[in-house]
JSON list of N, CA, C and O in Angstrom, two decimals:
[
{"chain": "A", "resi": 1, "resn": "UNK", "atom": "N", "xyz": [120.61, 91.17, 83.18]},
{"chain": "A", "resi": 1, "resn": "UNK", "atom": "CA", "xyz": [120.11, 91.67, 84.24]},
{"chain": "A", "resi": 1, "resn": "UNK", "atom": "C", "xyz": [121.20, 93.12, 84.69]},
{"chain": "A", "resi": 1, "resn": "UNK", "atom": "O", "xyz": [122.03, 92.95, 83.94]},
{"chain": "A", "resi": 2, "resn": "UNK", "atom": "N", "xyz": [120.61, 93.88, 84.69]},
{"chain": "A", "resi": 2, "resn": "UNK", "atom": "CA", "xyz": [121.09, 95.20, 85.28]},
{"chain": "A", "resi": 2, "resn": "UNK", "atom": "C", "xyz": [121.94, 95.62, 86.67]},
{"chain": "A", "resi": 2, "resn": "UNK", "atom": "O", "xyz": [121.31, 94.75, 87.45]},
{"chain": "A", "resi": 3, "resn": "UNK", "atom": "N", "xyz": [122.66, 95.91, 86.41]},
{"chain": "A", "resi": 3, "resn": "UNK", "atom": "CA", "xyz": [123.70, 96.18, 87.56]},
{"chain": "A", "resi": 3, "resn": "UNK", "atom": "C", "xyz": [124.31, 97.33, 87.82]},
{"chain": "A", "resi": 3, "resn": "UNK", "atom": "O", "xyz": [124.41, 98.03, 86.37]},
{"chain": "A", "resi": 4, "resn": "UNK", "atom": "N", "xyz": [124.52, 98.39, 88.79]},
{"chain": "A", "resi": 4, "resn": "UNK", "atom": "CA", "xyz": [124.94, 99.63, 89.10]},
{"chain": "A", "resi": 4, "resn": "UNK", "atom": "C", "xyz": [126.68, 99.34, 89.21]},
{"chain": "A", "resi": 4, "resn": "UNK", "atom": "O", "xyz": [126.93, 98.90, 90.02]},
{"chain": "A", "resi": 5, "resn": "UNK", "atom": "N", "xyz": [127.50, 99.88, 88.44]},
{"chain": "A", "resi": 5, "resn": "UNK", "atom": "CA", "xyz": [129.04, 100.05, 88.50]},
{"chain": "A", "resi": 5, "resn": "UNK", "atom": "C", "xyz": [129.30, 101.15, 89.76]},
{"chain": "A", "resi": 5, "resn": "UNK", "atom": "O", "xyz": [129.04, 102.10, 89.95]},
{"chain": "A", "resi": 6, "resn": "UNK", "atom": "N", "xyz": [129.82, 100.47, 90.59]},
{"chain": "A", "resi": 6, "resn": "UNK", "atom": "CA", "xyz": [130.87, 101.07, 91.92]},
{"chain": "A", "resi": 6, "resn": "UNK", "atom": "C", "xyz": [131.83, 101.48, 91.44]},
{"chain": "A", "resi": 6, "resn": "UNK", "atom": "O", "xyz": [132.25, 102.18, 91.87]},
{"chain": "A", "resi": 7, "resn": "UNK", "atom": "N", "xyz": [132.31, 101.28, 90.34]},
{"chain": "A", "resi": 7, "resn": "UNK", "atom": "CA", "xyz": [133.67, 101.93, 90.20]},
{"chain": "A", "resi": 7, "resn": "UNK", "atom": "C", "xyz": [133.74, 102.14, 88.36]},
{"chain": "A", "resi": 7, "resn": "UNK", "atom": "O", "xyz": [133.07, 101.49, 87.65]},
{"chain": "A", "resi": 8, "resn": "UNK", "atom": "N", "xyz": [134.28, 102.71, 87.58]},
{"chain": "A", "resi": 8, "resn": "UNK", "atom": "CA", "xyz": [134.51, 102.64, 86.40]},
{"chain": "A", "resi": 8, "resn": "UNK", "atom": "C", "xyz": [135.33, 101.29, 85.45]},
{"chain": "A", "resi": 8, "resn": "UNK", "atom": "O", "xyz": [136.30, 100.61, 86.44]},
{"chain": "A", "resi": 9, "resn": "UNK", "atom": "N", "xyz": [134.50, 101.08, 84.53]},
{"chain": "A", "resi": 9, "resn": "UNK", "atom": "CA", "xyz": [134.99, 99.41, 83.97]},
{"chain": "A", "resi": 9, "resn": "UNK", "atom": "C", "xyz": [134.35, 99.61, 82.77]},
{"chain": "A", "resi": 9, "resn": "UNK", "atom": "O", "xyz": [133.39, 99.70, 82.22]},
{"chain": "A", "resi": 10, "resn": "UNK", "atom": "N", "xyz": [135.00, 99.08, 82.03]},
{"chain": "A", "resi": 10, "resn": "UNK", "atom": "CA", "xyz": [134.94, 98.74, 80.78]},
{"chain": "A", "resi": 10, "resn": "UNK", "atom": "C", "xyz": [134.21, 99.85, 79.70]},
{"chain": "A", "resi": 10, "resn": "UNK", "atom": "O", "xyz": [133.44, 99.69, 78.74]},
{"chain": "A", "resi": 11, "resn": "UNK", "atom": "N", "xyz": [135.21, 101.52, 80.05]},
{"chain": "A", "resi": 11, "resn": "UNK", "atom": "CA", "xyz": [134.92, 102.44, 79.46]},
{"chain": "A", "resi": 11, "resn": "UNK", "atom": "C", "xyz": [133.49, 102.92, 79.83]},
{"chain": "A", "resi": 11, "resn": "UNK", "atom": "O", "xyz": [132.81, 104.45, 80.07]},
{"chain": "A", "resi": 12, "resn": "UNK", "atom": "N", "xyz": [132.83, 102.47, 80.92]},
{"chain": "A", "resi": 12, "resn": "UNK", "atom": "CA", "xyz": [131.50, 103.11, 81.89]},
{"chain": "A", "resi": 12, "resn": "UNK", "atom": "C", "xyz": [132.06, 104.01, 83.32]},
{"chain": "A", "resi": 12, "resn": "UNK", "atom": "O", "xyz": [132.60, 102.88, 83.94]},
{"chain": "A", "resi": 13, "resn": "UNK", "atom": "N", "xyz": [131.60, 104.86, 83.24]},
{"chain": "A", "resi": 13, "resn": "UNK", "atom": "CA", "xyz": [131.72, 105.80, 84.85]},
{"chain": "A", "resi": 13, "resn": "UNK", "atom": "C", "xyz": [130.90, 104.98, 85.91]},
{"chain": "A", "resi": 13, "resn": "UNK", "atom": "O", "xyz": [130.21, 103.96, 85.52]},
{"chain": "A", "resi": 14, "resn": "UNK", "atom": "N", "xyz": [131.75, 105.26, 86.83]},
{"chain": "A", "resi": 14, "resn": "UNK", "atom": "CA", "xyz": [131.03, 104.87, 88.11]},
{"chain": "A", "resi": 14, "resn": "UNK", "atom": "C", "xyz": [129.45, 105.47, 88.43]},
{"chain": "A", "resi": 14, "resn": "UNK", "atom": "O", "xyz": [129.37, 106.02, 87.99]},
{"chain": "A", "resi": 15, "resn": "UNK", "atom": "N", "xyz": [128.85, 104.77, 88.87]},
{"chain": "A", "resi": 15, "resn": "UNK", "atom": "CA", "xyz": [126.86, 104.98, 89.23]},
{"chain": "A", "resi": 15, "resn": "UNK", "atom": "C", "xyz": [126.37, 104.81, 87.83]},
{"chain": "A", "resi": 15, "resn": "UNK", "atom": "O", "xyz": [125.69, 105.27, 88.00]},
{"chain": "A", "resi": 16, "resn": "UNK", "atom": "N", "xyz": [126.97, 104.23, 86.95]},
{"chain": "A", "resi": 16, "resn": "UNK", "atom": "CA", "xyz": [126.85, 103.57, 85.97]},
{"chain": "A", "resi": 16, "resn": "UNK", "atom": "C", "xyz": [125.41, 102.54, 85.78]},
{"chain": "A", "resi": 16, "resn": "UNK", "atom": "O", "xyz": [126.08, 101.53, 86.03]},
{"chain": "A", "resi": 17, "resn": "UNK", "atom": "N", "xyz": [124.36, 102.38, 85.14]},
{"chain": "A", "resi": 17, "resn": "UNK", "atom": "CA", "xyz": [124.20, 100.97, 85.56]},
{"chain": "A", "resi": 17, "resn": "UNK", "atom": "C", "xyz": [123.89, 100.63, 83.96]},
{"chain": "A", "resi": 17, "resn": "UNK", "atom": "O", "xyz": [123.48, 101.47, 82.56]},
{"chain": "A", "resi": 18, "resn": "UNK", "atom": "N", "xyz": [124.32, 99.62, 83.70]},
{"chain": "A", "resi": 18, "resn": "UNK", "atom": "CA", "xyz": [124.26, 98.58, 82.75]},
{"chain": "A", "resi": 18, "resn": "UNK", "atom": "C", "xyz": [123.64, 97.47, 82.30]},
{"chain": "A", "resi": 18, "resn": "UNK", "atom": "O", "xyz": [123.50, 96.89, 83.82]},
{"chain": "A", "resi": 19, "resn": "UNK", "atom": "N", "xyz": [123.33, 97.02, 81.16]},
{"chain": "A", "resi": 19, "resn": "UNK", "atom": "CA", "xyz": [122.43, 95.84, 81.04]},
{"chain": "A", "resi": 19, "resn": "UNK", "atom": "C", "xyz": [123.48, 94.72, 80.68]},
{"chain": "A", "resi": 19, "resn": "UNK", "atom": "O", "xyz": [124.26, 94.78, 79.57]},
{"chain": "A", "resi": 20, "resn": "UNK", "atom": "N", "xyz": [123.81, 93.69, 81.32]},
{"chain": "A", "resi": 20, "resn": "UNK", "atom": "CA", "xyz": [124.59, 92.71, 81.15]},
{"chain": "A", "resi": 20, "resn": "UNK", "atom": "C", "xyz": [124.20, 91.40, 81.48]},
{"chain": "A", "resi": 20, "resn": "UNK", "atom": "O", "xyz": [123.01, 91.07, 81.80]},
{"chain": "A", "resi": 21, "resn": "UNK", "atom": "N", "xyz": [125.07, 90.13, 80.13]},
{"chain": "A", "resi": 21, "resn": "UNK", "atom": "CA", "xyz": [124.44, 88.56, 80.26]},
{"chain": "A", "resi": 21, "resn": "UNK", "atom": "C", "xyz": [124.06, 88.27, 82.02]},
{"chain": "A", "resi": 21, "resn": "UNK", "atom": "O", "xyz": [125.05, 89.19, 82.39]},
{"chain": "A", "resi": 22, "resn": "UNK", "atom": "N", "xyz": [123.41, 87.10, 82.38]},
{"chain": "A", "resi": 22, "resn": "UNK", "atom": "CA", "xyz": [123.18, 86.64, 83.58]},
{"chain": "A", "resi": 22, "resn": "UNK", "atom": "C", "xyz": [125.18, 86.36, 84.69]},
{"chain": "A", "resi": 22, "resn": "UNK", "atom": "O", "xyz": [125.40, 86.90, 85.23]},
{"chain": "A", "resi": 23, "resn": "UNK", "atom": "N", "xyz": [126.05, 85.70, 83.16]},
{"chain": "A", "resi": 23, "resn": "UNK", "atom": "CA", "xyz": [127.20, 85.15, 83.51]},
{"chain": "A", "resi": 23, "resn": "UNK", "atom": "C", "xyz": [127.66, 86.33, 84.15]},
{"chain": "A", "resi": 23, "resn": "UNK", "atom": "O", "xyz": [128.78, 86.78, 85.15]},
{"chain": "A", "resi": 24, "resn": "UNK", "atom": "N", "xyz": [128.13, 87.65, 83.05]},
{"chain": "A", "resi": 24, "resn": "UNK", "atom": "CA", "xyz": [128.85, 88.94, 83.68]},
{"chain": "A", "resi": 24, "resn": "UNK", "atom": "C", "xyz": [128.25, 89.43, 84.20]},
{"chain": "A", "resi": 24, "resn": "UNK", "atom": "O", "xyz": [128.91, 90.32, 85.40]},
{"chain": "A", "resi": 25, "resn": "UNK", "atom": "N", "xyz": [126.86, 89.71, 84.67]},
{"chain": "A", "resi": 25, "resn": "UNK", "atom": "CA", "xyz": [126.01, 90.24, 85.96]},
{"chain": "A", "resi": 25, "resn": "UNK", "atom": "C", "xyz": [126.68, 89.76, 87.44]},
{"chain": "A", "resi": 25, "resn": "UNK", "atom": "O", "xyz": [126.89, 90.68, 88.35]},
{"chain": "A", "resi": 26, "resn": "UNK", "atom": "N", "xyz": [126.86, 88.41, 87.67]},
{"chain": "A", "resi": 26, "resn": "UNK", "atom": "CA", "xyz": [127.05, 87.58, 88.61]},
{"chain": "A", "resi": 26, "resn": "UNK", "atom": "C", "xyz": [128.56, 88.19, 88.68]},
{"chain": "A", "resi": 26, "resn": "UNK", "atom": "O", "xyz": [128.76, 88.10, 89.88]},
{"chain": "A", "resi": 27, "resn": "UNK", "atom": "N", "xyz": [129.63, 87.90, 87.71]},
{"chain": "A", "resi": 27, "resn": "UNK", "atom": "CA", "xyz": [130.98, 87.92, 88.31]},
{"chain": "A", "resi": 27, "resn": "UNK", "atom": "C", "xyz": [130.84, 89.51, 88.88]},
{"chain": "A", "resi": 27, "resn": "UNK", "atom": "O", "xyz": [131.87, 89.65, 89.57]},
{"chain": "A", "resi": 28, "resn": "UNK", "atom": "N", "xyz": [130.24, 90.56, 88.44]},
{"chain": "A", "resi": 28, "resn": "UNK", "atom": "CA", "xyz": [130.26, 92.12, 88.37]},
{"chain": "A", "resi": 28, "resn": "UNK", "atom": "C", "xyz": [130.22, 92.02, 90.04]},
{"chain": "A", "resi": 28, "resn": "UNK", "atom": "O", "xyz": [130.41, 92.75, 91.14]},
{"chain": "A", "resi": 29, "resn": "UNK", "atom": "N", "xyz": [128.65, 91.35, 90.13]},
{"chain": "A", "resi": 29, "resn": "UNK", "atom": "CA", "xyz": [128.42, 91.27, 91.78]},
{"chain": "A", "resi": 29, "resn": "UNK", "atom": "C", "xyz": [129.16, 90.56, 92.45]},
{"chain": "A", "resi": 29, "resn": "UNK", "atom": "O", "xyz": [130.01, 91.04, 93.51]},
{"chain": "A", "resi": 30, "resn": "UNK", "atom": "N", "xyz": [130.03, 89.09, 92.15]},
{"chain": "A", "resi": 30, "resn": "UNK", "atom": "CA", "xyz": [130.57, 88.49, 92.95]},
{"chain": "A", "resi": 30, "resn": "UNK", "atom": "C", "xyz": [131.91, 89.10, 93.51]},
{"chain": "A", "resi": 30, "resn": "UNK", "atom": "O", "xyz": [132.18, 89.04, 94.48]},
{"chain": "A", "resi": 31, "resn": "UNK", "atom": "N", "xyz": [132.61, 89.72, 92.64]},
{"chain": "A", "resi": 31, "resn": "UNK", "atom": "CA", "xyz": [133.70, 91.05, 92.85]},
{"chain": "A", "resi": 31, "resn": "UNK", "atom": "C", "xyz": [133.64, 91.98, 93.41]},
{"chain": "A", "resi": 31, "resn": "UNK", "atom": "O", "xyz": [134.72, 92.70, 93.30]},
{"chain": "A", "resi": 32, "resn": "UNK", "atom": "N", "xyz": [132.63, 92.01, 93.42]},
{"chain": "A", "resi": 32, "resn": "UNK", "atom": "CA", "xyz": [132.49, 93.76, 94.81]},
{"chain": "A", "resi": 32, "resn": "UNK", "atom": "C", "xyz": [132.55, 95.29, 93.40]},
{"chain": "A", "resi": 32, "resn": "UNK", "atom": "O", "xyz": [132.69, 95.76, 93.96]},
{"chain": "A", "resi": 33, "resn": "UNK", "atom": "N", "xyz": [131.86, 94.84, 92.11]},
{"chain": "A", "resi": 33, "resn": "UNK", "atom": "CA", "xyz": [132.49, 95.59, 91.43]},
{"chain": "A", "resi": 33, "resn": "UNK", "atom": "C", "xyz": [131.04, 96.43, 90.86]},
{"chain": "A", "resi": 33, "resn": "UNK", "atom": "O", "xyz": [130.99, 97.50, 89.86]},
{"chain": "A", "resi": 34, "resn": "UNK", "atom": "N", "xyz": [130.20, 95.74, 90.88]},
{"chain": "A", "resi": 34, "resn": "UNK", "atom": "CA", "xyz": [128.68, 96.48, 91.00]},
{"chain": "A", "resi": 34, "resn": "UNK", "atom": "C", "xyz": [128.01, 95.94, 92.29]},
{"chain": "A", "resi": 34, "resn": "UNK", "atom": "O", "xyz": [127.98, 95.19, 92.46]},
{"chain": "A", "resi": 35, "resn": "UNK", "atom": "N", "xyz": [126.81, 96.42, 91.80]},
{"chain": "A", "resi": 35, "resn": "UNK", "atom": "CA", "xyz": [125.67, 96.13, 93.00]},
{"chain": "A", "resi": 35, "resn": "UNK", "atom": "C", "xyz": [124.11, 96.25, 91.84]},
{"chain": "A", "resi": 35, "resn": "UNK", "atom": "O", "xyz": [123.95, 96.78, 90.92]},
{"chain": "A", "resi": 36, "resn": "UNK", "atom": "N", "xyz": [123.32, 95.17, 92.04]},
{"chain": "A", "resi": 36, "resn": "UNK", "atom": "CA", "xyz": [121.98, 95.04, 91.88]},
{"chain": "A", "resi": 36, "resn": "UNK", "atom": "C", "xyz": [121.32, 96.56, 91.40]},
{"chain": "A", "resi": 36, "resn": "UNK", "atom": "O", "xyz": [120.87, 96.88, 92.31]},
{"chain": "A", "resi": 37, "resn": "UNK", "atom": "N", "xyz": [120.53, 96.65, 90.20]},
{"chain": "A", "resi": 37, "resn": "UNK", "atom": "CA", "xyz": [120.21, 97.97, 89.98]},
{"chain": "A", "resi": 37, "resn": "UNK", "atom": "C", "xyz": [118.73, 97.44, 90.17]},
{"chain": "A", "resi": 37, "resn": "UNK", "atom": "O", "xyz": [118.01, 96.80, 89.32]},
{"chain": "A", "resi": 38, "resn": "UNK", "atom": "N", "xyz": [117.58, 98.48, 90.38]},
{"chain": "A", "resi": 38, "resn": "UNK", "atom": "CA", "xyz": [116.30, 98.33, 90.35]},
{"chain": "A", "resi": 38, "resn": "UNK", "atom": "C", "xyz": [116.21, 98.90, 89.00]},
{"chain": "A", "resi": 38, "resn": "UNK", "atom": "O", "xyz": [116.67, 99.96, 88.67]},
{"chain": "A", "resi": 39, "resn": "UNK", "atom": "N", "xyz": [114.60, 98.77, 88.61]},
{"chain": "A", "resi": 39, "resn": "UNK", "atom": "CA", "xyz": [114.48, 99.55, 87.76]},
{"chain": "A", "resi": 39, "resn": "UNK", "atom": "C", "xyz": [114.13, 101.15, 87.66]},
{"chain": "A", "resi": 39, "resn": "UNK", "atom": "O", "xyz": [114.44, 101.95, 86.72]},
{"chain": "A", "resi": 40, "resn": "UNK", "atom": "N", "xyz": [113.65, 101.95, 89.20]},
{"chain": "A", "resi": 40, "resn": "UNK", "atom": "CA", "xyz": [114.24, 102.89, 89.15]},
{"chain": "A", "resi": 40, "resn": "UNK", "atom": "C", "xyz": [115.63, 103.33, 89.01]},
{"chain": "A", "resi": 40, "resn": "UNK", "atom": "O", "xyz": [115.51, 104.61, 88.39]},
{"chain": "A", "resi": 41, "resn": "UNK", "atom": "N", "xyz": [115.98, 103.33, 89.29]},
{"chain": "A", "resi": 41, "resn": "UNK", "atom": "CA", "xyz": [117.87, 103.54, 89.11]},
{"chain": "A", "resi": 41, "resn": "UNK", "atom": "C", "xyz": [118.17, 103.37, 87.39]},
{"chain": "A", "resi": 41, "resn": "UNK", "atom": "O", "xyz": [118.52, 104.19, 86.71]},
{"chain": "A", "resi": 42, "resn": "UNK", "atom": "N", "xyz": [117.71, 102.03, 87.13]},
{"chain": "A", "resi": 42, "resn": "UNK", "atom": "CA", "xyz": [118.16, 102.27, 85.84]},
{"chain": "A", "resi": 42, "resn": "UNK", "atom": "C", "xyz": [117.23, 103.41, 84.90]},
{"chain": "A", "resi": 42, "resn": "UNK", "atom": "O", "xyz": [118.04, 103.86, 84.30]},
{"chain": "A", "resi": 43, "resn": "UNK", "atom": "N", "xyz": [116.22, 103.61, 85.23]},
{"chain": "A", "resi": 43, "resn": "UNK", "atom": "CA", "xyz": [115.27, 104.98, 84.18]},
{"chain": "A", "resi": 43, "resn": "UNK", "atom": "C", "xyz": [116.04, 106.01, 84.89]},
{"chain": "A", "resi": 43, "resn": "UNK", "atom": "O", "xyz": [116.54, 107.00, 83.94]},
{"chain": "A", "resi": 44, "resn": "UNK", "atom": "N", "xyz": [116.78, 106.43, 85.63]},
{"chain": "A", "resi": 44, "resn": "UNK", "atom": "CA", "xyz": [117.64, 107.76, 86.04]},
{"chain": "A", "resi": 44, "resn": "UNK", "atom": "C", "xyz": [119.04, 107.75, 85.42]},
{"chain": "A", "resi": 44, "resn": "UNK", "atom": "O", "xyz": [118.43, 108.75, 84.65]},
{"chain": "A", "resi": 45, "resn": "UNK", "atom": "N", "xyz": [119.11, 106.61, 85.37]},
{"chain": "A", "resi": 45, "resn": "UNK", "atom": "CA", "xyz": [120.92, 106.89, 84.83]},
{"chain": "A", "resi": 45, "resn": "UNK", "atom": "C", "xyz": [120.85, 106.99, 83.04]},
{"chain": "A", "resi": 45, "resn": "UNK", "atom": "O", "xyz": [121.65, 107.14, 82.64]},
{"chain": "A", "resi": 46, "resn": "UNK", "atom": "N", "xyz": [119.53, 106.11, 82.81]},
{"chain": "A", "resi": 46, "resn": "UNK", "atom": "CA", "xyz": [119.87, 106.22, 81.01]},
{"chain": "A", "resi": 46, "resn": "UNK", "atom": "C", "xyz": [118.98, 107.86, 80.42]},
{"chain": "A", "resi": 46, "resn": "UNK", "atom": "O", "xyz": [118.80, 108.04, 78.83]},
{"chain": "A", "resi": 47, "resn": "UNK", "atom": "N", "xyz": [118.37, 108.38, 81.79]},
{"chain": "A", "resi": 47, "resn": "UNK", "atom": "CA", "xyz": [118.11, 110.00, 81.46]},
{"chain": "A", "resi": 47, "resn": "UNK", "atom": "C", "xyz": [118.83, 110.78, 80.78]},
{"chain": "A", "resi": 47, "resn": "UNK", "atom": "O", "xyz": [119.97, 110.44, 81.27]},
{"chain": "A", "resi": 48, "resn": "UNK", "atom": "N", "xyz": [118.62, 111.17, 79.34]},
{"chain": "A", "resi": 48, "resn": "UNK", "atom": "CA", "xyz": [119.94, 112.18, 79.19]},
{"chain": "A", "resi": 48, "resn": "UNK", "atom": "C", "xyz": [120.46, 113.10, 80.04]},
{"chain": "A", "resi": 48, "resn": "UNK", "atom": "O", "xyz": [119.50, 113.92, 80.65]},
{"chain": "A", "resi": 49, "resn": "UNK", "atom": "N", "xyz": [122.09, 113.69, 79.87]},
{"chain": "A", "resi": 49, "resn": "UNK", "atom": "CA", "xyz": [122.26, 114.88, 80.62]},
{"chain": "A", "resi": 49, "resn": "UNK", "atom": "C", "xyz": [122.55, 116.06, 80.03]},
{"chain": "A", "resi": 49, "resn": "UNK", "atom": "O", "xyz": [122.99, 115.64, 78.78]},
{"chain": "A", "resi": 50, "resn": "UNK", "atom": "N", "xyz": [122.30, 117.17, 80.12]},
{"chain": "A", "resi": 50, "resn": "UNK", "atom": "CA", "xyz": [122.28, 118.42, 79.98]},
{"chain": "A", "resi": 50, "resn": "UNK", "atom": "C", "xyz": [123.99, 118.55, 79.78]},
{"chain": "A", "resi": 50, "resn": "UNK", "atom": "O", "xyz": [124.59, 118.27, 80.82]},
{"chain": "A", "resi": 51, "resn": "UNK", "atom": "N", "xyz": [124.21, 119.24, 78.52]},
{"chain": "A", "resi": 51, "resn": "UNK", "atom": "CA", "xyz": [125.83, 119.35, 79.02]},
{"chain": "A", "resi": 51, "resn": "UNK", "atom": "C", "xyz": [126.22, 121.30, 78.93]},
{"chain": "A", "resi": 51, "resn": "UNK", "atom": "O", "xyz": [124.63, 121.53, 79.32]},
{"chain": "A", "resi": 52, "resn": "UNK", "atom": "N", "xyz": [126.98, 121.34, 80.05]},
{"chain": "A", "resi": 52, "resn": "UNK", "atom": "CA", "xyz": [127.39, 122.72, 80.21]},
{"chain": "A", "resi": 52, "resn": "UNK", "atom": "C", "xyz": [128.02, 123.21, 79.20]},
{"chain": "A", "resi": 52, "resn": "UNK", "atom": "O", "xyz": [128.80, 122.46, 78.42]},
{"chain": "A", "resi": 53, "resn": "UNK", "atom": "N", "xyz": [127.64, 124.06, 78.98]},
{"chain": "A", "resi": 53, "resn": "UNK", "atom": "CA", "xyz": [129.01, 125.37, 77.85]},
{"chain": "A", "resi": 53, "resn": "UNK", "atom": "C", "xyz": [129.92, 125.38, 78.28]},
{"chain": "A", "resi": 53, "resn": "UNK", "atom": "O", "xyz": [129.85, 125.48, 79.87]},
{"chain": "A", "resi": 54, "resn": "UNK", "atom": "N", "xyz": [131.33, 125.39, 77.77]},
{"chain": "A", "resi": 54, "resn": "UNK", "atom": "CA", "xyz": [132.27, 125.70, 78.44]},
{"chain": "A", "resi": 54, "resn": "UNK", "atom": "C", "xyz": [131.99, 127.60, 78.48]},
{"chain": "A", "resi": 54, "resn": "UNK", "atom": "O", "xyz": [132.01, 128.67, 77.40]},
{"chain": "A", "resi": 55, "resn": "UNK", "atom": "N", "xyz": [132.38, 128.28, 79.89]},
{"chain": "A", "resi": 55, "resn": "UNK", "atom": "CA", "xyz": [132.92, 129.58, 79.99]},
{"chain": "A", "resi": 55, "resn": "UNK", "atom": "C", "xyz": [133.75, 130.29, 79.07]},
{"chain": "A", "resi": 55, "resn": "UNK", "atom": "O", "xyz": [133.90, 131.08, 78.83]},
{"chain": "A", "resi": 56, "resn": "UNK", "atom": "N", "xyz": [134.60, 129.08, 79.19]},
{"chain": "A", "resi": 56, "resn": "UNK", "atom": "CA", "xyz": [136.11, 130.33, 78.94]},
{"chain": "A", "resi": 56, "resn": "UNK", "atom": "C", "xyz": [135.69, 130.29, 77.19]},
{"chain": "A", "resi": 56, "resn": "UNK", "atom": "O", "xyz": [136.86, 130.99, 76.73]},
{"chain": "A", "resi": 57, "resn": "UNK", "atom": "N", "xyz": [134.55, 129.06, 76.48]},
{"chain": "A", "resi": 57, "resn": "UNK", "atom": "CA", "xyz": [134.73, 129.19, 75.09]},
{"chain": "A", "resi": 57, "resn": "UNK", "atom": "C", "xyz": [134.41, 130.28, 74.33]},
{"chain": "A", "resi": 57, "resn": "UNK", "atom": "O", "xyz": [133.13, 131.03, 75.03]},
{"chain": "A", "resi": 58, "resn": "UNK", "atom": "N", "xyz": [134.78, 131.29, 73.90]},
{"chain": "A", "resi": 58, "resn": "UNK", "atom": "CA", "xyz": [133.87, 132.30, 72.99]},
{"chain": "A", "resi": 58, "resn": "UNK", "atom": "C", "xyz": [133.92, 132.64, 71.53]},
{"chain": "A", "resi": 58, "resn": "UNK", "atom": "O", "xyz": [134.30, 131.80, 70.89]},
{"chain": "A", "resi": 59, "resn": "UNK", "atom": "N", "xyz": [132.75, 132.93, 71.22]},
{"chain": "A", "resi": 59, "resn": "UNK", "atom": "CA", "xyz": [132.46, 132.48, 69.76]},
{"chain": "A", "resi": 59, "resn": "UNK", "atom": "C", "xyz": [133.46, 133.16, 68.62]},
{"chain": "A", "resi": 59, "resn": "UNK", "atom": "O", "xyz": [133.50, 134.86, 69.80]},
{"chain": "A", "resi": 60, "resn": "UNK", "atom": "N", "xyz": [134.01, 132.88, 67.48]},
{"chain": "A", "resi": 60, "resn": "UNK", "atom": "CA", "xyz": [135.03, 133.76, 66.95]},
{"chain": "A", "resi": 60, "resn": "UNK", "atom": "C", "xyz": [136.32, 132.97, 67.54]},
{"chain": "A", "resi": 60, "resn": "UNK", "atom": "O", "xyz": [137.28, 133.98, 67.08]},
{"chain": "A", "resi": 61, "resn": "UNK", "atom": "N", "xyz": [136.85, 132.51, 68.72]},
{"chain": "A", "resi": 61, "resn": "UNK", "atom": "CA", "xyz": [137.94, 132.35, 68.76]},
{"chain": "A", "resi": 61, "resn": "UNK", "atom": "C", "xyz": [138.45, 133.25, 70.21]},
{"chain": "A", "resi": 61, "resn": "UNK", "atom": "O", "xyz": [139.85, 133.50, 70.67]}
]
């Protein structure tokens, strides 16, 4: 079952969609740590994010 985390938990940042077994998902929902995620949110969260290069980094040190 896919759920969207409302808080950072278990190494996952807040607003991340994670796939959990039924019991874990129900616990997350019951404790208010997550909400049910629909398929559209799951696809959006699974998309790779572009990394920004650091402006302070200079070639050669």
